[in-house]
Coordinates of C-alpha atoms in Angstrom, one line a residue:
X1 CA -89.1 4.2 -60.0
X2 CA -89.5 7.0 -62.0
X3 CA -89.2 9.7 -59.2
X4 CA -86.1 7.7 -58.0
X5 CA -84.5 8.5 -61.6
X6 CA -85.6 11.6 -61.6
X7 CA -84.2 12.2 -58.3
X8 CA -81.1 10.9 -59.1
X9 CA -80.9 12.9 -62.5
X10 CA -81.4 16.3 -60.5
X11 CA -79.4 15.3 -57.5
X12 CA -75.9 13.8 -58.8
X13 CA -74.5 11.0 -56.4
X14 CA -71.4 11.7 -54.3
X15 CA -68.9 9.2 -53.6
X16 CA -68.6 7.3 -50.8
X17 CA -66.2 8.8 -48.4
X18 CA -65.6 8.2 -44.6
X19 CA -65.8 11.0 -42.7
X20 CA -62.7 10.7 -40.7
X21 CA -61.4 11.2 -43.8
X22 CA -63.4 13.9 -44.8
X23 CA -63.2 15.4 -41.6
X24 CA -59.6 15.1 -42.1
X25 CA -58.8 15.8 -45.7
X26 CA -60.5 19.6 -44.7
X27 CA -58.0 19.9 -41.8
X28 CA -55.1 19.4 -43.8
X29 CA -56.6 21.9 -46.5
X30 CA -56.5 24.5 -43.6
X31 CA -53.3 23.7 -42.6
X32 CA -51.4 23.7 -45.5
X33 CA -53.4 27.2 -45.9
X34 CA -52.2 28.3 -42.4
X35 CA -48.5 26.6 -42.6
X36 CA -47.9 26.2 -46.7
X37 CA -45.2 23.6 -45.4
X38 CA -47.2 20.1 -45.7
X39 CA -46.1 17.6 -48.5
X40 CA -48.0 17.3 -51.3
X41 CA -51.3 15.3 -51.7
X42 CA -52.2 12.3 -53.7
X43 CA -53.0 13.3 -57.0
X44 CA -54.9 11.2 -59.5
X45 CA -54.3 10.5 -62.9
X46 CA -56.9 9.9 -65.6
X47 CA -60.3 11.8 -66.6
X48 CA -63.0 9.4 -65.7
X49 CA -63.8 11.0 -62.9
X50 CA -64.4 7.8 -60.6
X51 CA -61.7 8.3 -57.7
X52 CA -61.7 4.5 -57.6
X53 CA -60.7 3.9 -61.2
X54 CA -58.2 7.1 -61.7
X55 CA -54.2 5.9 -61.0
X56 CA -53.3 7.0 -58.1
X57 CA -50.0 9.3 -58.2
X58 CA -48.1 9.5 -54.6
X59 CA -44.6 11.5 -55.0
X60 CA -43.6 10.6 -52.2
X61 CA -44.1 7.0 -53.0
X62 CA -41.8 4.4 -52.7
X63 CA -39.4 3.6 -55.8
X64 CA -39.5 -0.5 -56.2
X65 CA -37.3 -0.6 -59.6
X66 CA -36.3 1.1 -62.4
X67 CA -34.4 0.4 -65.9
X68 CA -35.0 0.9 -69.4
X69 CA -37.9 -1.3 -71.3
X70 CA -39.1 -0.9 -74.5
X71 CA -43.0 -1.4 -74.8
X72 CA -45.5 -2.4 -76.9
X73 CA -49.4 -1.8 -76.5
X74 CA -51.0 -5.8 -77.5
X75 CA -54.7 -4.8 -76.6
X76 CA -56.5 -1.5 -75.5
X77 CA -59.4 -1.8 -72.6
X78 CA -61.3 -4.8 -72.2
X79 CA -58.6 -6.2 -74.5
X80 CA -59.8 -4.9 -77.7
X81 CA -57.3 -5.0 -80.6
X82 CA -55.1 -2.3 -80.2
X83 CA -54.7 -0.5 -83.9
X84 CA -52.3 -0.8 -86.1
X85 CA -50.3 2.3 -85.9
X86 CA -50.1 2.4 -82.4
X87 CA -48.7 -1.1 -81.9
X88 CA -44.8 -0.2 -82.5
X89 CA -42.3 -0.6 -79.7
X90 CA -40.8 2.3 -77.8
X91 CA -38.4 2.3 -75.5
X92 CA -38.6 4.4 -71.9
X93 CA -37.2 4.9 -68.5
X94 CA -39.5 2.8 -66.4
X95 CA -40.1 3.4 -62.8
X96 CA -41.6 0.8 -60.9
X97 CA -42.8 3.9 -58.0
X98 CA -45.6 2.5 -55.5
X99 CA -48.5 0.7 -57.5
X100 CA -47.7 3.2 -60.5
X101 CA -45.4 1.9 -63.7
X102 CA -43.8 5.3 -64.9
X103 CA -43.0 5.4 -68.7
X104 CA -40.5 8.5 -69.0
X105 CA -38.8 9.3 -72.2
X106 CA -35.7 10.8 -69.8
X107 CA -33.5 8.7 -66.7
X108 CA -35.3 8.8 -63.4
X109 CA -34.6 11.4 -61.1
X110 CA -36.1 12.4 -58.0
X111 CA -36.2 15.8 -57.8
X112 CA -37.3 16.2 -61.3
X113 CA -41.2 16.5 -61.8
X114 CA -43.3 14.4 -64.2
X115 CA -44.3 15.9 -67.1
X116 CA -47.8 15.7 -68.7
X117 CA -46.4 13.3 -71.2
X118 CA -44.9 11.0 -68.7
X119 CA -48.2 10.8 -66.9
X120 CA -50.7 9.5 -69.9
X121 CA -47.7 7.0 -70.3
X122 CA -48.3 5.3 -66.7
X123 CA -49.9 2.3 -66.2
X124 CA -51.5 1.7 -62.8
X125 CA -50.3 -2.1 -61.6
X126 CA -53.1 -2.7 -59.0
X127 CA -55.1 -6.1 -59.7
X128 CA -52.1 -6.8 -62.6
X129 CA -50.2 -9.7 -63.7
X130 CA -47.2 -9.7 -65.4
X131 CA -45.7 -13.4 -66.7
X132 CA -43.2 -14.1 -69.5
X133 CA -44.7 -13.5 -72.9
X134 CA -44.1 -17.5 -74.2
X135 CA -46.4 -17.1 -77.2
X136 CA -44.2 -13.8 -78.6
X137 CA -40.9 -15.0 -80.2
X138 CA -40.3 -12.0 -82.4
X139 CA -38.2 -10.2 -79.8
X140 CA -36.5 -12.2 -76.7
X141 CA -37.1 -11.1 -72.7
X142 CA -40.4 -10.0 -73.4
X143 CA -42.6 -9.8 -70.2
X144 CA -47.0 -9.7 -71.1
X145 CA -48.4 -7.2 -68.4
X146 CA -52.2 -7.6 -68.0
X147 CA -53.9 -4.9 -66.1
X148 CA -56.9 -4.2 -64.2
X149 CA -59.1 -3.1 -67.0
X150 CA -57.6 -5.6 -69.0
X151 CA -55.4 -4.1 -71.3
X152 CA -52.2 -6.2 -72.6
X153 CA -48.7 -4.4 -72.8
X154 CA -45.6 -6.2 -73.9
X155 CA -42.5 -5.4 -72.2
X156 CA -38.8 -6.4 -73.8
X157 CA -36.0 -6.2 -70.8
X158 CA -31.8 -5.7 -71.5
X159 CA -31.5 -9.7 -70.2
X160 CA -33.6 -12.4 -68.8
X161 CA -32.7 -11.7 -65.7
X162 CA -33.9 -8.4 -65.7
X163 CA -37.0 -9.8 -67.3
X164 CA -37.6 -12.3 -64.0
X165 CA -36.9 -9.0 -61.5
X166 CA -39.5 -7.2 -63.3
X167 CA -42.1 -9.7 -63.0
X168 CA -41.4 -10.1 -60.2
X169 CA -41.2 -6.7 -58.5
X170 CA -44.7 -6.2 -60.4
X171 CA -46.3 -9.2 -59.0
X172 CA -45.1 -8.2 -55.2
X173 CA -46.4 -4.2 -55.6
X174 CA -49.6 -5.8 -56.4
X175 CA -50.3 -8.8 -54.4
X176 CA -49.3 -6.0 -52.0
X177 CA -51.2 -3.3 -52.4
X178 CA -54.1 -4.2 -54.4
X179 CA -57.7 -2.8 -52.2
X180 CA -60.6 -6.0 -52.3
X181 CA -62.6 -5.7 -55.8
X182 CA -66.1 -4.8 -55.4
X183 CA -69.1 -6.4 -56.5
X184 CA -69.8 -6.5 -59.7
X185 CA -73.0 -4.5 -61.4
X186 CA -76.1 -6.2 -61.0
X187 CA -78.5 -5.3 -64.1
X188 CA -81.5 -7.0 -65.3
X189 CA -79.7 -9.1 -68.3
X190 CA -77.9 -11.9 -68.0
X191 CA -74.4 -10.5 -69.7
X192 CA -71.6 -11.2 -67.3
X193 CA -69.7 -8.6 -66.1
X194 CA -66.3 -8.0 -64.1
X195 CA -66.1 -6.6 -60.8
X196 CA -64.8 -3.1 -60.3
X197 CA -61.2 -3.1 -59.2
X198 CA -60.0 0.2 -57.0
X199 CA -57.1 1.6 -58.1
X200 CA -56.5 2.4 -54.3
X201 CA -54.0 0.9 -52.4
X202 CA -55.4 -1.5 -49.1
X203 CA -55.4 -0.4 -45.9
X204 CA -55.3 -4.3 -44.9
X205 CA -51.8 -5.8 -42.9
X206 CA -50.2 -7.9 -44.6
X207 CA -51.4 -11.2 -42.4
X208 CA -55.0 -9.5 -43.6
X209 CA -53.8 -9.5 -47.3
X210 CA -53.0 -12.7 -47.4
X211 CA -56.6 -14.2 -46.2
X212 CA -58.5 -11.7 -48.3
X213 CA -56.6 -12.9 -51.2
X214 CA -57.2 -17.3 -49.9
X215 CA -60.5 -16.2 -49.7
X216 CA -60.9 -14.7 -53.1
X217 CA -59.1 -17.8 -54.3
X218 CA -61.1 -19.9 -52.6
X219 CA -64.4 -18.3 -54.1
X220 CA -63.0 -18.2 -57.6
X221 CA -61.9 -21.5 -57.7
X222 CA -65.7 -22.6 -56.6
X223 CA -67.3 -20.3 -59.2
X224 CA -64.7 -21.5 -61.8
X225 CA -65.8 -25.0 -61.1
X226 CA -69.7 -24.7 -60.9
X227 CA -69.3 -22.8 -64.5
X228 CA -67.7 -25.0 -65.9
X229 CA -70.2 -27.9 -65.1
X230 CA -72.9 -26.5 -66.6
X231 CA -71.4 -26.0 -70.0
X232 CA -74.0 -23.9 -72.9
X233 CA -76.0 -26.0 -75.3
X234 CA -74.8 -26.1 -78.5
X235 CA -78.2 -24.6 -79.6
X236 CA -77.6 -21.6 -77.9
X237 CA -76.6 -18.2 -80.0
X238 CA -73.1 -16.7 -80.5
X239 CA -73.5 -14.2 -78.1
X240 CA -74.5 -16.4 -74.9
X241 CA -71.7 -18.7 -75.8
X242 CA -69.3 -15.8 -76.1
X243 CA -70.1 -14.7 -72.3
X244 CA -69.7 -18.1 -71.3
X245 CA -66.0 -17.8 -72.4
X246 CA -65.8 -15.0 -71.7
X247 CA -66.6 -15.7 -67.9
X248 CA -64.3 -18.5 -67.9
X249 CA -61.0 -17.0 -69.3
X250 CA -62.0 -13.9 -66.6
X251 CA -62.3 -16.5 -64.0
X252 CA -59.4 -19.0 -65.3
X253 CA -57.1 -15.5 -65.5
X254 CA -57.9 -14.6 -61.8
X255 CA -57.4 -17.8 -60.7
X256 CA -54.1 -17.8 -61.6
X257 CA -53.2 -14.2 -60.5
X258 CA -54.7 -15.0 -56.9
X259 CA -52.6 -17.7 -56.8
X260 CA -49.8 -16.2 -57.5
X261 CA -50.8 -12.9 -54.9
X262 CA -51.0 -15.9 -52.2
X263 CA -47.7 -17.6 -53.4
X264 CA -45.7 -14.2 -53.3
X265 CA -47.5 -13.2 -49.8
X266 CA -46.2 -16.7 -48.2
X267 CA -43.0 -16.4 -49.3
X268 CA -42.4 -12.8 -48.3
X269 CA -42.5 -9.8 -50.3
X270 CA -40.7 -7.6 -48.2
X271 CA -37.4 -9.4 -49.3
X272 CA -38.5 -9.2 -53.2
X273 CA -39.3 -5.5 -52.8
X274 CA -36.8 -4.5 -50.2
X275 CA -33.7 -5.2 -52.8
X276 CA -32.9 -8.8 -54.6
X277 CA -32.1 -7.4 -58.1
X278 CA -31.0 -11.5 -59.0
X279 CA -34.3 -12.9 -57.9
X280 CA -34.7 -16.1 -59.0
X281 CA -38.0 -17.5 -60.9
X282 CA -38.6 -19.5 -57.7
X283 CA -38.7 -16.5 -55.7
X284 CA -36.7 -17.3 -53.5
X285 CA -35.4 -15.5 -50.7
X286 CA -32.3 -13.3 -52.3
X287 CA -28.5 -13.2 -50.2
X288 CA -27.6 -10.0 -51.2
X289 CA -30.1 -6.3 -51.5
X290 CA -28.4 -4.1 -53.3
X291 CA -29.8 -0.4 -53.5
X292 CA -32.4 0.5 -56.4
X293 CA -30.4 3.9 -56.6
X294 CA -27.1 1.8 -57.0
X295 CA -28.4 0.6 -60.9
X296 CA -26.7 1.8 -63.7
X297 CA -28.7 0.6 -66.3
X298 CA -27.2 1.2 -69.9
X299 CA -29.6 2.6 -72.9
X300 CA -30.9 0.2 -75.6
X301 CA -32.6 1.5 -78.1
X302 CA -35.1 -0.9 -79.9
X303 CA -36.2 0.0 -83.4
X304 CA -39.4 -1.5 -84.7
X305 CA -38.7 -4.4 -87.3
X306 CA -40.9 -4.2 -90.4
X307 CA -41.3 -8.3 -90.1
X308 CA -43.9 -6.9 -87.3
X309 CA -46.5 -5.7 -89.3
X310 CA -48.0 -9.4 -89.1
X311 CA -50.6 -8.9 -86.7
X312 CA -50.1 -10.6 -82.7
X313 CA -53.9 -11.6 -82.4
X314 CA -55.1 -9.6 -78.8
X315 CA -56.6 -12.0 -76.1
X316 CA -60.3 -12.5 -77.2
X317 CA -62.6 -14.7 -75.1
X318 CA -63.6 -16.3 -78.4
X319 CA -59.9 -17.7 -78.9
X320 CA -58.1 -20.7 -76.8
X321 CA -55.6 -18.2 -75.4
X322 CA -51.9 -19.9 -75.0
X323 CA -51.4 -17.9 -71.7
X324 CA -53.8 -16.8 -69.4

């Protein structure tokens, strides 16, 4: 064991790649050498350097929706309480552009690149859920986006029904597009841990989606059970019967979104993302697609109240949550 770690220590560990992909990603470097005329590659946004975790960021990626939305940062990673002066609302120009939510402080415009600012302001909507915030009445048409890594964001929308579009153009982009999860890490205690999510879009077809994700359900909904028939003794410390809720809300949250992934997948996403601006909370198939370019979506500022410095409690595992 110990030469393996050493080993490892000297010898840093490459990702994974194919190598049709390889081979391929170093012929397009030597054609866009040769030609200077090929369209830009995926860049990645973020600094962990795990190509699996960093947002993806595609120019050339399809534009899903776009409006204003002020926003409002509930809980950080792993959904730790996000502080104080950093929970006010502020109000951007979102773009809803492949599996990326753009925050920009300016209108969206195609030709116009991102700035530096507007990238640390995405937020990546692979393996998210987005539902209407029912436990926030401060503000009304307030979406709750949950992402991958499990950090909370509260949206407020012009109108309700702008409110329903964005959840569910959200929704579709990632029942859509979101790769399988891997396993989760194995280690020698007992703490539960989530599996990783990539930030990658699938290379599945859509018939394909839609088992992997009946299958995931399927599995969750066993583990969900089995877990919750062997509830801890009441002898047990505070830390095993954290992880035990903690387990369950992770497995009672994606539950629910894999339902929802399988719902939206059944009914056909192509409508929902292909225009239906009015779509209804049944998602229902929409008459009429207007263009995304046809909005003309008028500015609302929202000021922060000072009522709001009451804090919104962040989703613990310790806490019966109202929404999952």
């Amino acid at each position: 064991l110990q030469a393996l770690y050493n080993s490892i220590k000297n010898e840093k560990l490459e990702w994974a790649v194919d190598e049709e992909e390889k081979k391929k990603s170093h012929s397009d470097g030597t054609d866009e050498k040769d030609n200077g005329s090929q369209t830009k590659a995926v860049s990645r946004i973020g600094n962990s350097n795990n190509p699996f975790l960093d947002i993806p960021h595609d120019p050339n990626a399809a534009v899903y929706k776009t409006g204003f939305l002020a926003r409002k940062s509930h809980a950080d990673m792993d959904g730790k309480k996000t502080p104080r002066g950093k929970r006010g609302w502020k109000t951007f120009y979102a773009v809803l552009k492949g599996t990326v939510l753009y925050l920009q402080k300016d209108e969206y415009k195609p030709e116009k690149a991102l700035s530096e600012e507007d990238l640390k302001n995405a937020v990546s909507v692979h393996h998210a859920l987005a539902s209407k915030a029912t436990d926030y009445e401060k503000k009304p048409n307030v979406l709750k986006l949950k992402t991958a890594d499990w950090r909370v964001l509260l949206f407020q929308a012009q109108s309700q029904e702008e409110m329903q579009t964005w959840i569910n153009k959200i929704n579709c982009v990632a029942a859509v597009f979101s790769a399988p999860p891997f396993p989760a890490a194995i280690g020698s205690q007992k703490k539960f841990s989530r599996p990783l999510l990539p930030a990658t879009t699938t290379k599945l077809s859509q018939d394909e989606q839609l088992k992997s994700h009946e299958a995931k359900l399927k599995q969750i909904s066993t583990e969900l059970a089995e877990h919750r028939s062997y509830p801890p003794d009441k002898k047990l410390k505070g830390k095993e019967v954290d992880d035990y809720k903690l387990k369950d809300h992770y497995l009672e949250f994606e539950k629910n979104r894999y339902e929802i992934y399988v719902g939206l997948l059944k009914e056909g996403v192509k409508e929902l993302l292909s225009g239906g601006e009015n779509d209804a909370p049944g998602l229902k198939k929409s008459h009429s697609s207007p263009s995304l370019n046809q909005e003309s979506p008028v500015s609302a500022k929202v000021k922060r109240n000072v009522s709001e410095r009451k804090d919104y409690r962040p989703e613990t595992p310790s806490i019966k949550q109202k929404v999952t």
